[in-house]
Short mmCIF file of C-alpha atoms in Angstrom, two decimals:
data_model
loop_
_atom_site.label_atom_id
_atom_site.label_comp_id
_atom_site.label_asym_id
_atom_site.label_seq_id
_atom_site.Cartn_x
_atom_site.Cartn_y
_atom_site.Cartn_z
CA MET A 1 66.43 92.35 132.48
CA ALA A 2 69.39 91.22 130.46
CA LYS A 3 68.34 93.55 127.64
CA ALA A 4 68.16 96.42 130.11
CA ILE A 5 71.60 95.70 131.40
CA LYS A 6 73.01 95.56 127.80
CA ARG A 7 71.35 98.90 126.96
CA SER A 8 72.86 100.45 130.06
CA LYS A 9 76.31 99.50 128.80
CA TRP A 10 75.84 101.36 125.51
CA PRO A 11 77.10 104.79 126.91
CA GLU A 12 80.18 102.97 128.28
CA TYR A 13 80.80 101.29 124.97
CA LEU A 14 80.45 104.66 123.12
CA VAL A 15 82.94 106.32 125.46
CA PHE A 16 85.69 103.76 125.16
CA ILE A 17 85.06 102.47 121.53
CA GLY A 18 83.42 105.44 119.92
CA PRO A 19 86.45 107.71 119.41
CA ALA A 20 88.53 104.89 118.09
CA MET A 21 85.73 103.74 115.60
CA PHE A 22 85.25 107.36 114.52
CA PHE A 23 88.89 107.93 113.65
CA PHE A 24 89.18 104.46 112.06
CA THR A 25 86.27 105.20 109.86
CA LEU A 26 87.60 108.66 108.98
CA ILE A 27 91.15 107.64 108.26
CA VAL A 28 90.69 104.00 106.88
CA ILE A 29 87.08 103.15 105.82
CA ILE A 30 86.23 106.28 104.04
CA PRO A 31 89.48 106.61 102.06
CA PHE A 32 89.17 102.91 101.13
CA LEU A 33 85.67 103.46 99.80
CA MET A 34 86.77 106.61 97.94
CA SER A 35 89.66 104.65 96.43
CA MET A 36 87.18 101.97 95.15
CA TYR A 37 85.34 104.71 93.38
CA TYR A 38 88.28 106.38 91.95
CA SER A 39 89.55 103.05 90.60
CA LEU A 40 86.53 103.14 88.29
CA THR A 41 87.40 106.71 86.95
CA ASP A 42 89.93 108.54 84.81
CA TRP A 43 91.33 111.13 87.28
CA ASN A 44 94.65 112.84 87.34
CA GLY A 45 94.56 113.72 90.96
CA VAL A 46 94.33 117.47 90.34
CA SER A 47 91.07 118.31 88.61
CA SER A 48 87.91 118.45 90.63
CA LYS A 49 86.14 116.22 88.07
CA ALA A 50 86.74 112.50 87.78
CA THR A 51 85.40 110.82 84.56
CA PHE A 52 83.66 107.58 85.34
CA ILE A 53 84.96 104.89 82.91
CA GLY A 54 83.75 101.64 84.62
CA LEU A 55 86.11 98.71 84.56
CA ASP A 56 88.36 100.14 81.88
CA ASN A 57 91.31 100.61 84.29
CA PHE A 58 91.11 96.88 85.35
CA LYS A 59 90.92 95.82 81.77
CA LYS A 60 94.02 97.94 80.97
CA ILE A 61 95.92 96.39 83.90
CA PHE A 62 95.16 92.70 83.03
CA MET A 63 95.53 93.12 79.22
CA ASP A 64 98.05 95.88 78.46
CA ASP A 65 100.20 96.42 81.46
CA ASP A 66 103.16 94.21 81.07
CA LEU A 67 105.25 96.17 83.56
CA PHE A 68 102.73 95.65 86.30
CA ARG A 69 102.72 91.82 85.72
CA LYS A 70 106.57 91.83 85.73
CA ASP A 71 106.60 93.85 89.00
CA PHE A 72 104.13 91.44 90.43
CA TRP A 73 106.35 88.45 89.64
CA PHE A 74 109.28 90.29 91.07
CA THR A 75 107.30 90.98 94.26
CA ILE A 76 106.15 87.32 94.60
CA ARG A 77 109.76 86.02 94.23
CA PHE A 78 111.06 88.66 96.64
CA THR A 79 108.30 87.79 99.21
CA VAL A 80 108.93 84.07 99.04
CA VAL A 81 112.60 84.30 99.53
CA SER A 82 112.63 87.03 102.05
CA VAL A 83 109.87 85.48 104.20
CA LEU A 84 111.72 82.13 104.41
CA LEU A 85 115.16 83.72 105.14
CA THR A 86 113.73 86.22 107.61
CA ASN A 87 111.87 83.61 109.71
CA LEU A 88 114.75 81.12 109.38
CA ILE A 89 117.29 83.61 110.64
CA GLY A 90 114.98 85.04 113.27
CA PHE A 91 114.20 81.52 114.61
CA GLY A 92 117.81 80.56 114.53
CA LEU A 93 118.72 83.72 116.60
CA ALA A 94 115.84 82.98 118.94
CA MET A 95 117.16 79.44 119.57
CA LEU A 96 120.70 80.68 120.11
CA LEU A 97 119.72 83.51 122.53
CA THR A 98 117.35 81.53 124.64
CA ARG A 99 120.45 79.58 125.91
CA LYS A 100 122.43 80.65 128.89
CA MET A 101 125.17 82.92 127.78
CA LYS A 102 126.81 86.18 128.72
CA LEU A 103 125.54 89.37 127.24
CA ARG A 104 122.52 87.58 125.98
CA ASN A 105 120.23 90.63 126.41
CA VAL A 106 122.91 92.79 124.73
CA TYR A 107 122.92 90.63 121.70
CA ARG A 108 119.13 90.59 121.60
CA THR A 109 119.12 94.36 121.54
CA VAL A 110 121.75 94.59 118.80
CA PHE A 111 119.86 92.20 116.52
CA PHE A 112 116.61 94.03 117.15
CA LEU A 113 118.10 97.56 116.56
CA PRO A 114 117.92 97.55 112.62
CA ASN A 115 114.18 97.36 112.98
CA VAL A 116 114.18 100.72 114.62
CA ILE A 117 115.82 102.48 111.67
CA GLY A 118 113.39 103.76 109.00
CA GLY A 119 113.27 102.10 105.61
CA LEU A 120 114.38 105.12 103.63
CA LEU A 121 117.40 105.87 105.91
CA LEU A 122 118.15 102.17 105.88
CA GLY A 123 118.12 101.98 102.07
CA PHE A 124 120.49 105.00 101.71
CA ILE A 125 122.91 103.48 104.27
CA TRP A 126 123.04 100.09 102.57
CA GLN A 127 123.30 101.81 99.14
CA PHE A 128 126.61 103.40 100.34
CA ILE A 129 127.63 99.99 101.84
CA PHE A 130 126.96 98.21 98.53
CA VAL A 131 128.43 100.81 96.22
CA LYS A 132 131.40 102.27 98.29
CA GLY A 133 131.93 99.84 101.22
CA PHE A 134 131.92 96.56 99.33
CA ALA A 135 133.94 98.00 96.44
CA THR A 136 136.61 99.19 98.91
CA VAL A 137 136.78 95.83 100.67
CA GLY A 138 136.91 93.98 97.34
CA GLU A 139 139.79 96.17 96.20
CA LEU A 140 141.70 95.47 99.44
CA THR A 141 141.09 91.76 99.75
CA GLY A 142 140.46 90.69 96.15
CA ILE A 143 137.42 88.66 97.23
CA GLY A 144 134.91 88.44 94.37
CA PHE A 145 131.86 88.58 96.57
CA PHE A 146 132.55 92.20 97.44
CA GLN A 147 133.47 93.20 93.76
CA LEU A 148 130.02 92.14 92.36
CA PRO A 149 127.88 95.00 90.82
CA TRP A 150 125.46 94.72 93.73
CA LEU A 151 123.00 97.41 92.56
CA GLY A 152 123.97 97.49 88.88
CA ASP A 153 122.71 94.02 87.79
CA ALA A 154 119.23 92.64 88.09
CA ALA A 155 120.29 89.30 89.87
CA THR A 156 122.64 90.97 92.38
CA ALA A 157 120.16 93.76 92.96
CA PHE A 158 117.41 91.32 93.88
CA TRP A 159 119.64 89.73 96.51
CA GLY A 160 120.72 93.03 97.72
CA LEU A 161 117.11 93.86 98.49
CA VAL A 162 116.64 90.41 100.13
CA ILE A 163 119.75 90.92 102.28
CA VAL A 164 118.63 94.33 103.61
CA GLN A 165 115.10 93.19 104.11
CA CYS A 166 116.12 90.11 106.19
CA TRP A 167 118.65 92.26 108.12
CA GLN A 168 116.04 94.78 109.10
CA PHE A 169 113.23 92.38 110.20
CA ALA A 170 114.97 89.18 111.43
CA GLY A 171 115.40 90.81 114.81
CA TYR A 172 111.68 91.62 115.12
CA VAL A 173 110.60 88.10 114.48
CA MET A 174 113.51 86.89 116.69
CA VAL A 175 111.81 88.66 119.68
CA ILE A 176 108.48 86.87 118.96
CA TYR A 177 110.19 83.50 118.70
CA ILE A 178 112.05 84.13 121.97
CA ALA A 179 108.87 84.88 123.78
CA ALA A 180 107.32 81.63 122.47
CA LEU A 181 110.37 79.56 123.28
CA ILE A 182 110.53 80.75 126.80
CA ASN A 183 107.00 79.50 127.37
CA VAL A 184 107.77 76.00 126.18
CA PRO A 185 107.31 73.72 129.24
CA LYS A 186 110.79 72.54 130.34
CA GLU A 187 109.26 69.40 131.76
CA LEU A 188 108.48 68.14 128.24
CA ILE A 189 111.97 68.85 126.99
CA GLU A 190 113.57 67.12 130.07
CA ALA A 191 111.18 64.01 129.71
CA ALA A 192 112.14 63.74 125.98
CA HIS A 193 115.82 64.02 126.86
CA ILE A 194 115.47 61.29 129.43
CA ASP A 195 113.70 59.11 126.91
CA GLY A 196 116.75 59.47 124.62
CA ALA A 197 115.23 61.86 122.05
CA SER A 198 117.77 63.80 119.95
CA LYS A 199 117.85 67.56 119.77
CA TRP A 200 116.50 67.38 116.20
CA VAL A 201 113.55 65.20 117.22
CA MET A 202 112.69 67.42 120.31
CA LEU A 203 112.87 70.47 118.03
CA LYS A 204 110.56 68.86 115.38
CA GLN A 205 108.14 66.95 117.58
CA ILE A 206 107.90 69.32 120.66
CA THR A 207 109.22 72.74 120.28
CA VAL A 208 108.00 73.74 116.77
CA PRO A 209 104.31 72.39 117.39
CA LEU A 210 104.16 74.25 120.64
CA ILE A 211 105.31 77.65 119.25
CA MET A 212 103.27 77.40 116.02
CA PRO A 213 101.27 80.44 117.13
CA ALA A 214 104.47 82.41 116.88
CA PHE A 215 105.00 81.01 113.31
CA THR A 216 101.50 82.05 112.47
CA VAL A 217 102.21 85.68 113.69
CA CYS A 218 105.69 85.92 112.22
CA PHE A 219 104.69 84.58 108.81
CA PHE A 220 101.69 86.89 108.72
CA LEU A 221 103.84 90.00 109.56
CA SER A 222 106.69 89.06 107.26
CA ILE A 223 104.39 88.32 104.28
CA SER A 224 102.76 91.63 104.76
CA TRP A 225 106.10 93.48 105.10
CA CYS A 226 107.61 91.91 102.02
CA PHE A 227 104.54 92.31 99.73
CA LYS A 228 104.24 95.94 100.74
CA VAL A 229 107.97 96.82 100.44
CA PHE A 230 108.24 100.36 99.22
CA ASP A 231 110.56 102.73 101.16
CA LEU A 232 113.47 100.27 101.04
CA ASN A 233 112.86 99.67 97.42
CA LEU A 234 112.60 103.38 96.63
CA SER A 235 115.79 104.43 98.45
CA LEU A 236 118.06 101.49 97.59
CA THR A 237 117.31 100.77 93.88
CA LYS A 238 114.38 103.04 92.71
CA GLY A 239 113.21 99.87 90.86
CA GLY A 240 116.26 99.55 88.80
CA PRO A 241 118.21 98.58 86.84
CA PHE A 242 115.62 98.87 84.08
CA ASN A 243 112.66 98.14 86.41
CA SER A 244 114.12 94.77 87.26
CA THR A 245 113.61 95.38 91.03
CA GLU A 246 110.42 97.50 90.97
CA SER A 247 107.97 96.24 93.52
CA VAL A 248 104.14 96.46 93.00
CA ALA A 249 103.90 99.22 95.71
CA LEU A 250 106.62 101.27 93.85
CA ASN A 251 104.77 100.65 90.56
CA ILE A 252 101.54 102.05 92.18
CA TYR A 253 103.35 105.00 93.58
CA TYR A 254 104.94 105.86 90.11
CA GLU A 255 101.67 105.35 88.38
CA ALA A 256 99.77 107.76 90.64
CA PHE A 257 102.32 110.36 91.62
CA ARG A 258 104.66 110.47 88.69
CA ASN A 259 102.35 109.72 85.82
CA ASN A 260 99.40 111.46 87.44
CA ARG A 261 97.03 108.61 86.74
CA TYR A 262 95.32 108.28 90.09
CA GLY A 263 92.42 106.26 88.67
CA LEU A 264 94.70 103.68 87.23
CA GLY A 265 96.89 103.69 90.38
CA THR A 266 94.10 103.16 92.77
CA ALA A 267 92.82 100.34 90.50
CA LYS A 268 96.23 98.66 90.86
CA ALA A 269 96.13 99.36 94.68
CA PHE A 270 92.83 97.60 94.90
CA ILE A 271 94.06 94.57 93.00
CA PHE A 272 97.08 94.49 95.16
CA PHE A 273 94.92 94.69 98.41
CA VAL A 274 92.74 91.80 97.34
CA ILE A 275 95.66 89.54 96.54
CA VAL A 276 97.72 90.30 99.71
CA ALA A 277 94.51 89.84 101.78
CA LEU A 278 93.77 86.54 100.13
CA VAL A 279 97.36 85.31 100.60
CA THR A 280 97.58 86.34 104.32
CA VAL A 281 94.21 84.85 105.07
CA LEU A 282 95.15 81.55 103.48
CA GLN A 283 98.56 81.52 105.32
CA VAL A 284 96.87 82.25 108.73
CA MET A 285 94.16 79.42 108.03
CA TYR A 286 97.00 76.89 107.10
CA THR A 287 99.20 77.68 110.11
CA LYS A 288 96.36 77.86 112.51
CA LYS A 289 95.51 74.21 111.60
CA LYS A 290 99.03 73.28 112.61
CA GLU A 291 98.73 74.77 116.15
CA VAL A 292 98.50 72.49 118.99
CA GLN A 293 95.05 72.76 120.71
CA ALA A 294 95.33 73.10 124.40
#
């Protein structure tokens, strides 16, 4: 009887899930499998024939491609710094904007707005700010901070990318943290306050453990954003100066579309996918263990 009921549900499953699964397979699964095949070939992206070369592309990446390793180290540094700062700023804004204040909703909207702007447009806007805006302010005020060669030096260009990345996404994680903070039971906070607990103790022992699911989501998203940074990198620095700020995603793009080595580019993309997937899975597993079980 139970099997008959389950069989009768199949048409309903196909109607609701079938189209989504079809397009997901067509747009994601099939291209992913094709890219796995092309990573084992020498293909320029134009000819109809792709020469199978086995694991030669992967050997070349690990043994001869110093630029890819350099770009990977830059991406790791950029990800660590940006993830920590983005979540720290977003959480701080959420703590501030969950208090009673005038224009609270307006401030929330203002801080979220940078996330609405596309990465390419945002990069060009901030390129103008760093090159023209900061230089003008530096000339008028004489403040050294504004007179730095923000996009002309490796160290300052790195921090320029970090600043724009945090400015764009801090408002997004802020919204998630606000939703979590609103749902913290006020009774627990009041009880801790009556018992004489300080604000730091209440934050550390009550608030943070209760909103740990929000940290899980925000860290997962921010790690994914920072590892895959591309449009912002392309429009702001183009990987310069001298490839010092070239991300892995930009390296893959140049390899495939500028050098016309699609086989090598897809091999790099596959390695990148495995590493990002591994990092995000480990992060989710770690933060999930910290969550308070209801």
